[in-house]
CSV table of C-alpha atoms and ligand atoms in Angstrom, one decimal:
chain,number,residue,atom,x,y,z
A,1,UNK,CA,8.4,-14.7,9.1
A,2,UNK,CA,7.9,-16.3,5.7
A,3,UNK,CA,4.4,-16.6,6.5
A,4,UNK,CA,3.7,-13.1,7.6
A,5,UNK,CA,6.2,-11.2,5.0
A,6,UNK,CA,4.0,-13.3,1.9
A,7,UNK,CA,0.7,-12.6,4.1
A,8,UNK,CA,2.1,-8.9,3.7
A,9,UNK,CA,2.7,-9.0,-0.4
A,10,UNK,CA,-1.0,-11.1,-1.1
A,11,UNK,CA,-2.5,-8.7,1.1
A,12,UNK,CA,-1.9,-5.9,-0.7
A,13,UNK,CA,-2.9,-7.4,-4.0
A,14,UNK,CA,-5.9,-8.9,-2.8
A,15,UNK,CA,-6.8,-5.2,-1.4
A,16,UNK,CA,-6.3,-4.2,-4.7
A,17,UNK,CA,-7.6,-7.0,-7.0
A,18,UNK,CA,-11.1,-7.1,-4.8
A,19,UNK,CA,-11.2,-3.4,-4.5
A,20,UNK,CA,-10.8,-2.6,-7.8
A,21,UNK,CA,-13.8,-3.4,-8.8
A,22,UNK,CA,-15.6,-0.1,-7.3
A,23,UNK,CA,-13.0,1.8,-7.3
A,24,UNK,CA,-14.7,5.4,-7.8
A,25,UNK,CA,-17.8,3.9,-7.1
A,26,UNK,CA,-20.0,5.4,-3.6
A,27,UNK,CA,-20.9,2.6,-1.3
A,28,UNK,CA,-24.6,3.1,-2.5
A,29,UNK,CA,-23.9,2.4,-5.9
A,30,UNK,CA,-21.5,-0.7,-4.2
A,31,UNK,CA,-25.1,-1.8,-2.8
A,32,UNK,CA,-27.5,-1.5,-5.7
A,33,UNK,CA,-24.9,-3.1,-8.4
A,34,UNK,CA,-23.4,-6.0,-5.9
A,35,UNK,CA,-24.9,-6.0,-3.3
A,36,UNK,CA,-22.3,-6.7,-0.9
A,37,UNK,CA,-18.6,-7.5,-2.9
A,38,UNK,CA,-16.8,-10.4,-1.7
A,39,UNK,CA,-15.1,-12.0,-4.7
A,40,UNK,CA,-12.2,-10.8,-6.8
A,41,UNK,CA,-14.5,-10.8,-10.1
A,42,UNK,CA,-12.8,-8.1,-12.0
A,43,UNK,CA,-14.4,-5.3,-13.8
A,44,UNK,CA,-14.5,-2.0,-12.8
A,45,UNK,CA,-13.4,1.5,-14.2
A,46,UNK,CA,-10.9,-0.2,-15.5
A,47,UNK,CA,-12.0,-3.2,-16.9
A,48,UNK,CA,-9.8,-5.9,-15.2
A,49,UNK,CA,-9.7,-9.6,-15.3
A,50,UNK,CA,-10.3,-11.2,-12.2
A,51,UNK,CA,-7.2,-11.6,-10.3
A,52,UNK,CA,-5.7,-8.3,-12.6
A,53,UNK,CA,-3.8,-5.8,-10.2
A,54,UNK,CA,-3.6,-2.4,-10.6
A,55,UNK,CA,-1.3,0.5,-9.5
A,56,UNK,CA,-0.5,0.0,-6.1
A,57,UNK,CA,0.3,-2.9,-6.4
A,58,UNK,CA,2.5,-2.7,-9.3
A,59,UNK,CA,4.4,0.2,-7.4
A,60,UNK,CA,5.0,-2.4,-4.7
A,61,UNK,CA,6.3,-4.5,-6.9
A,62,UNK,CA,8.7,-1.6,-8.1
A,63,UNK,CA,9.8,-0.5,-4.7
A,64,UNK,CA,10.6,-4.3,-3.7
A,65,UNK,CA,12.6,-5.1,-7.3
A,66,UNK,CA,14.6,-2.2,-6.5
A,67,UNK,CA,15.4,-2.9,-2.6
A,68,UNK,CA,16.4,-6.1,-4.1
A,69,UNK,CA,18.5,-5.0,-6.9
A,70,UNK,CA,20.1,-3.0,-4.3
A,71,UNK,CA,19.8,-3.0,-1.1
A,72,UNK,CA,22.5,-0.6,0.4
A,73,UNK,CA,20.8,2.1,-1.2
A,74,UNK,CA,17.8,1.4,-3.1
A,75,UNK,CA,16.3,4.9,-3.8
A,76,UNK,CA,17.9,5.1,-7.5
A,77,UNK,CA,16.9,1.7,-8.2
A,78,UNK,CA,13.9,2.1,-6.7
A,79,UNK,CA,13.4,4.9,-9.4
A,80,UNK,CA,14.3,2.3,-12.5
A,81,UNK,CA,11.9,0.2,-11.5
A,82,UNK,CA,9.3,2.8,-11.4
A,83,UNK,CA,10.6,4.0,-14.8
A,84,UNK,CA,9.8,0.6,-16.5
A,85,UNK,CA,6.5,0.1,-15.0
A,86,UNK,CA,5.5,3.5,-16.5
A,87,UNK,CA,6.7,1.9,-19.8
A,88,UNK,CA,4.7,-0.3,-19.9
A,89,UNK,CA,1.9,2.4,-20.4
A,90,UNK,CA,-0.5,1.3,-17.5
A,91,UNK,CA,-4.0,2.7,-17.5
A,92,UNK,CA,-4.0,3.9,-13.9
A,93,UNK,CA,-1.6,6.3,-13.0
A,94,UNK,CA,-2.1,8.5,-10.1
A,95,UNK,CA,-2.2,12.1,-10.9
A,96,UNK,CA,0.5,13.2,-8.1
A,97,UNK,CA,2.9,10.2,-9.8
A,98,UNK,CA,1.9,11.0,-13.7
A,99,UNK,CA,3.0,14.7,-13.3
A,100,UNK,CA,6.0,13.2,-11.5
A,101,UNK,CA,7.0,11.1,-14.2
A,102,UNK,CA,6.2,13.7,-16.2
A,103,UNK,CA,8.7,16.1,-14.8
A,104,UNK,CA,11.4,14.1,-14.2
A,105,UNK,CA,14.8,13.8,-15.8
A,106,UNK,CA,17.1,12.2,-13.9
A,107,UNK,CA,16.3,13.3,-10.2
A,108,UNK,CA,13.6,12.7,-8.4
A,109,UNK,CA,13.6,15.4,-5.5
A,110,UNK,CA,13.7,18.1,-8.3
A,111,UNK,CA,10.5,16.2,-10.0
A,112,UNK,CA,8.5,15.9,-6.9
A,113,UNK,CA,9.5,20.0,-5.8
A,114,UNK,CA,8.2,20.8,-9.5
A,115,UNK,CA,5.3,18.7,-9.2
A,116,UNK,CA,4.2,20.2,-5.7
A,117,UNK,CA,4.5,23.4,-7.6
A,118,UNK,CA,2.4,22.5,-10.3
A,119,UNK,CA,-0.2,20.9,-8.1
A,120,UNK,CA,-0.7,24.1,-6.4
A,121,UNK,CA,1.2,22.2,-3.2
A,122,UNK,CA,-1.4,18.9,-3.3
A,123,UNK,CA,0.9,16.3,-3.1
A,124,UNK,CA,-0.6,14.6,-0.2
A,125,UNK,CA,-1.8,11.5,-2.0
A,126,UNK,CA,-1.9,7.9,-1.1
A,127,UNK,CA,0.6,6.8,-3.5
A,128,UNK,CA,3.4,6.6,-1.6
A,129,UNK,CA,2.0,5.2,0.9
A,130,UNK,CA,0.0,2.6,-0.8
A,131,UNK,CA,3.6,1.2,-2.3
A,132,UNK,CA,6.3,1.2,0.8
A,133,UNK,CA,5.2,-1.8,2.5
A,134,UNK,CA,8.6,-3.7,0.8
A,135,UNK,CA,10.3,-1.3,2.9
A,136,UNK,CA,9.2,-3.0,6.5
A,137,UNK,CA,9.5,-6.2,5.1
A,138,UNK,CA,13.7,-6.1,4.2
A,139,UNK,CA,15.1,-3.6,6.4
A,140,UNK,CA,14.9,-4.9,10.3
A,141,UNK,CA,17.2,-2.0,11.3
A,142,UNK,CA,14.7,0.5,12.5
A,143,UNK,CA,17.0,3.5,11.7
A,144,UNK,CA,17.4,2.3,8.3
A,145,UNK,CA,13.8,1.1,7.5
A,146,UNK,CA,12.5,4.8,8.3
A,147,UNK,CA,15.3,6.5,6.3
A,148,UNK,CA,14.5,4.5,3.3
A,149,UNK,CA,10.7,4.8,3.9
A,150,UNK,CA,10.9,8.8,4.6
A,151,UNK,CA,12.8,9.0,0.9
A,152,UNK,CA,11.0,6.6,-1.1
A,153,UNK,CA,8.1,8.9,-0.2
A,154,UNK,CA,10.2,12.2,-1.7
A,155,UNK,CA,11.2,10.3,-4.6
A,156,UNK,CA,7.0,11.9,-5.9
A,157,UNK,CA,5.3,13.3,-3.1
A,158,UNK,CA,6.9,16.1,-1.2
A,159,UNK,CA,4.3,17.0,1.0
A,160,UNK,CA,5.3,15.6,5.0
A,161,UNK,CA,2.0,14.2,5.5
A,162,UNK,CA,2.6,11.6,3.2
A,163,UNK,CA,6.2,10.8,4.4
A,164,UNK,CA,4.3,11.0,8.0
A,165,UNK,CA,1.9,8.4,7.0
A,166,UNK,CA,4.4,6.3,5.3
A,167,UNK,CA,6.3,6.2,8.7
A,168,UNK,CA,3.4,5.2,10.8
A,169,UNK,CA,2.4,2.7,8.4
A,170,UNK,CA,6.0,0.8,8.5
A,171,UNK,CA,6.7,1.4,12.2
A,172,UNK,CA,2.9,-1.0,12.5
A,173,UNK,CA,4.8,-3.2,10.0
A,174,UNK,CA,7.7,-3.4,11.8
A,175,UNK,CA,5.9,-4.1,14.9
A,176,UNK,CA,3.3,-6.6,13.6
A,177,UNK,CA,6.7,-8.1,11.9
A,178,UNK,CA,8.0,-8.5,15.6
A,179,UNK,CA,4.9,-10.6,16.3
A,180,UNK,CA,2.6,-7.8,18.0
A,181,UNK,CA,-0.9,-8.3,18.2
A,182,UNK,CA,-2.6,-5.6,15.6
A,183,UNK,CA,-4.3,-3.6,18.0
A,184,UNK,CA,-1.4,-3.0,20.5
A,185,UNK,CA,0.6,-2.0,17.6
A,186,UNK,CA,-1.5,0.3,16.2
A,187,UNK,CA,-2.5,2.3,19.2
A,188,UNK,CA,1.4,2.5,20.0
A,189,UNK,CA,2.2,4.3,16.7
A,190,UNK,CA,-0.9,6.1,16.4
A,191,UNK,CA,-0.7,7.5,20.0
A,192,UNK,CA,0.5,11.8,19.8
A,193,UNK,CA,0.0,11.7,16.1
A,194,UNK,CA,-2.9,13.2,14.0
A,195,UNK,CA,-4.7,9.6,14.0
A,196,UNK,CA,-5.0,8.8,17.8
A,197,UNK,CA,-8.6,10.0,17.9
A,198,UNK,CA,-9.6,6.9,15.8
A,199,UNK,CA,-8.8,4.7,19.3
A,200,UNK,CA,-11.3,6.6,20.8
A,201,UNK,CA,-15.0,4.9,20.0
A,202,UNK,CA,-14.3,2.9,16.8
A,203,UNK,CA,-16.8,4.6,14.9
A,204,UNK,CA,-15.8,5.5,11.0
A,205,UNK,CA,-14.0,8.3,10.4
A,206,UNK,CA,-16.0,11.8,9.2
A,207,UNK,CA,-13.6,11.4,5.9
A,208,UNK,CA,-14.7,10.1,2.6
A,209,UNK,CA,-12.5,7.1,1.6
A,210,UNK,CA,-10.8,9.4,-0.7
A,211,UNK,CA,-7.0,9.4,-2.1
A,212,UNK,CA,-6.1,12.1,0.2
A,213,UNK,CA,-3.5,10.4,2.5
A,214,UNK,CA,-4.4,11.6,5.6
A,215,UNK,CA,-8.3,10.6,4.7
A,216,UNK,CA,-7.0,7.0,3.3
A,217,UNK,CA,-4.5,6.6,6.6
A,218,UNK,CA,-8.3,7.0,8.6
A,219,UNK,CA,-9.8,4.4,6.6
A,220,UNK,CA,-7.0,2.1,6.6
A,221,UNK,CA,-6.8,2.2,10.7
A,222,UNK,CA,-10.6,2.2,11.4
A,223,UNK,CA,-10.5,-1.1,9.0
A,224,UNK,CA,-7.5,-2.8,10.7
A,225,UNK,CA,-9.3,-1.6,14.5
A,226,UNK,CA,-13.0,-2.7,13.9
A,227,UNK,CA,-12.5,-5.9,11.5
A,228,UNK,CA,-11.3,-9.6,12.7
A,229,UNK,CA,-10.1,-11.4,9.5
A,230,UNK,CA,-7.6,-10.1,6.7
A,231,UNK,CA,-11.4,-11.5,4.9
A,232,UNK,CA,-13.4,-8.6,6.8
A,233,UNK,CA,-10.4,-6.1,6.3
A,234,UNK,CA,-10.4,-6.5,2.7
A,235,UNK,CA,-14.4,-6.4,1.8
A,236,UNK,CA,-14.9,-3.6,3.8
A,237,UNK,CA,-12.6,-1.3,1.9
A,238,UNK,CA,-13.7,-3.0,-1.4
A,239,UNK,CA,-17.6,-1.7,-0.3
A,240,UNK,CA,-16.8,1.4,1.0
A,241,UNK,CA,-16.2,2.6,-2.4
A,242,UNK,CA,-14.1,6.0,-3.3
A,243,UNK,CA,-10.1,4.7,-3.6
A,244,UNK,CA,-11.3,1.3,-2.5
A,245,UNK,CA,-8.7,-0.6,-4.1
A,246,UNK,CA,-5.6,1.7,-2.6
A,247,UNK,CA,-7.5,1.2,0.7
A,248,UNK,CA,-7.9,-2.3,0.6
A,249,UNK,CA,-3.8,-2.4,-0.7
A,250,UNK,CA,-2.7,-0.4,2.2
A,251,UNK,CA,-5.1,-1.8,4.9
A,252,UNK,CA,-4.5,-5.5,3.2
A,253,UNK,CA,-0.6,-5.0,3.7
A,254,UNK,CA,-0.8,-5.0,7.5
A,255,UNK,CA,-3.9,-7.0,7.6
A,256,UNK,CA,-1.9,-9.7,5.7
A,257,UNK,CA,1.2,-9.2,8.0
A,258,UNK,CA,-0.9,-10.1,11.3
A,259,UNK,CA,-2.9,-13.1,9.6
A,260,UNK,CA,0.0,-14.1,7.7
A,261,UNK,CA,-0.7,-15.9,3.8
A,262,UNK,CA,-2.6,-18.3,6.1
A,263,UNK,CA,-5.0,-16.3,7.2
A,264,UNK,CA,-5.7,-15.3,3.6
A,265,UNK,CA,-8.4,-17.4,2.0
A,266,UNK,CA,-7.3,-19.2,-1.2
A,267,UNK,CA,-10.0,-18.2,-2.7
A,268,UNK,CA,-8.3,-14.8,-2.7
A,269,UNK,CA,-4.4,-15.6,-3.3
A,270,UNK,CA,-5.1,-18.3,-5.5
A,271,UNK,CA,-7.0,-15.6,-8.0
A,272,UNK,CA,-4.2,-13.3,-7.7
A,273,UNK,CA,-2.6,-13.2,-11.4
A,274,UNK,CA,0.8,-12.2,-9.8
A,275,UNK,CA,0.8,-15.3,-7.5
A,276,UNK,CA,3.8,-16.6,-8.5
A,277,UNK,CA,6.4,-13.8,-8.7
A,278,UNK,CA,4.9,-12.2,-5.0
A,279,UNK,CA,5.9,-15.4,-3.8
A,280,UNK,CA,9.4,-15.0,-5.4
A,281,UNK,CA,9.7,-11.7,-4.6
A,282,UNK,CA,8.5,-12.7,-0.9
A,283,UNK,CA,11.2,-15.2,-0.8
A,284,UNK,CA,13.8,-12.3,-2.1
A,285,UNK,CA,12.5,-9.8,0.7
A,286,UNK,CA,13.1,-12.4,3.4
A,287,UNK,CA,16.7,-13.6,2.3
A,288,UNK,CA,17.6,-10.2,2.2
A,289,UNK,CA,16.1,-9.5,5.8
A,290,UNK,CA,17.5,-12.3,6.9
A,291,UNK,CA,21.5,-11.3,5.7
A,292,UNK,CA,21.2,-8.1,6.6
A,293,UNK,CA,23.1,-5.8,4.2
B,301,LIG,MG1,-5.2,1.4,-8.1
């Protein structure tokens, strides 16, 4: 469990440590400038050391402090942790989650109705989805995994096909968790919903690899069908450009779940910057899986 739950936190920060070095970028651009991307190197649109995360994963880290700090009912101090993160003035703030943070004073539902409003109703990102991976990894009680995944998603993003993918995405945790094989998991969750056609031939999805939730939910499946290491996962949402770095977060969370922090090469988790409190916070996650609450 240790194994997978760890495989689960480096996986999302390699997927977003490798990819955010074309993030933005189209996969021809990918081509011409490296050919084809398989080392955390840094760079990018936003300039990073190599090993730097970025949003997504920094928003898991918020989501899992604030399980930890309280587990019973996390969603407020879920919030705090989201609140210092922004004060840290990060460079990469999702648009959906700045005019969130923007909004907000002192509830979050209100913020995210006001932000839909402003939006014009888009507020079916990937940033909720790209951060509730925590979620899966503390609470074993189904009931109470999807109720805390369906409002972590509200806290910014009102719109139901987030929550939606958000649910899919922890009930594959859950399974994978469980000791599922990835494919048998996938095709069970997927199965009735808007994503089952991607079991049909395993070709890439019509989508661009964009931050729209429902086009990023594609991406992420087609990866975690078609690819056979947490290596192959990661690279090919790092060269498929667009919101490569969200993709390779989200599809690295499961992918790292099935291979488990073994199945990640060092050459990836050793580069990670954050090494050392994902590991803590793995070991947080776990204990408080382990008691229940
Ligand atoms: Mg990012």
């Amino acid at each position: 469990m240790r194994n997978r739950i760890l495989g689960g936190l480096f996986g999302v920060a390699v997927g977003d440590a490798l990819g955010g070095t074309t993030e933005f970028m189209s996969e021809a651009e990918i081509r011409l400038e490296y050919g084809w991307l398989e080392e955390i190197i840094g760079g990018g649109v936003w300039e990073l050391e190599a090993g730097e995360i970025t949003d997504d994963t920094a928003m898991t880290i918020a989501v899992a402090r604030g399980i930890l700090q309280n587990p019973g009912d996390p969603i407020e101090a879920i919030g705090e942790h989201f609140l210092r993160w922004r004060a840290t003035n990060p460079k990469d703030i999702g648009n959906i989650i700045r005019t969130v943070f923007d909004l907000y004073d002192g509830s979050w539902s209100k913020a995210a109705r006001l932000a839909g409003v402003l939006l014009g109703g888009k507020t079916a990102g990937n940033g909720t989805l790209m951060r509730c991976l925590p979620i899966a990894l503390a609470y074993k009680e189904a009931a109470i995994m999807e109720e805390v995944t369906k409002r972590q998603s509200e806290m910014t993003h009102e719109d139901p096909l987030a929550t939606e993918a958000c649910l899919i995405y922890n009930r594959i945790a859950k399974r994978l968790l469980q000791g599922d094989q990835l494919t048998p998991a996938i095709r069970a969750e997927i199965s009735g919903t808007r994503y089952e056609e991607l079991l049909l031939n395993g070709g890439a999805p019509a989508s661009l690899p964009d931050g729209f939730v429902v086009h990023t939910m594609q991406w992420v499946i087609h990866h975690l069908l078609t690819a056979e290491s947490f290596a192959e996962v990661v690279q090919r949402a790092a060269n498929g450009g667009g919101d490569s770095d969200t993709i390779g977060a989200i599809a690295g969370g499961l992918a790292g779940l099935y291979w488990g922090y073994d199945g990640i090469l060092p050459k990836y988790s050793d580069k990670i910057l954050l090494r050392q409190e994902l590991m803590e916070l793995g070991d947080a996650l776990l204990a408080v899986r382990e008691r229940g609450h």
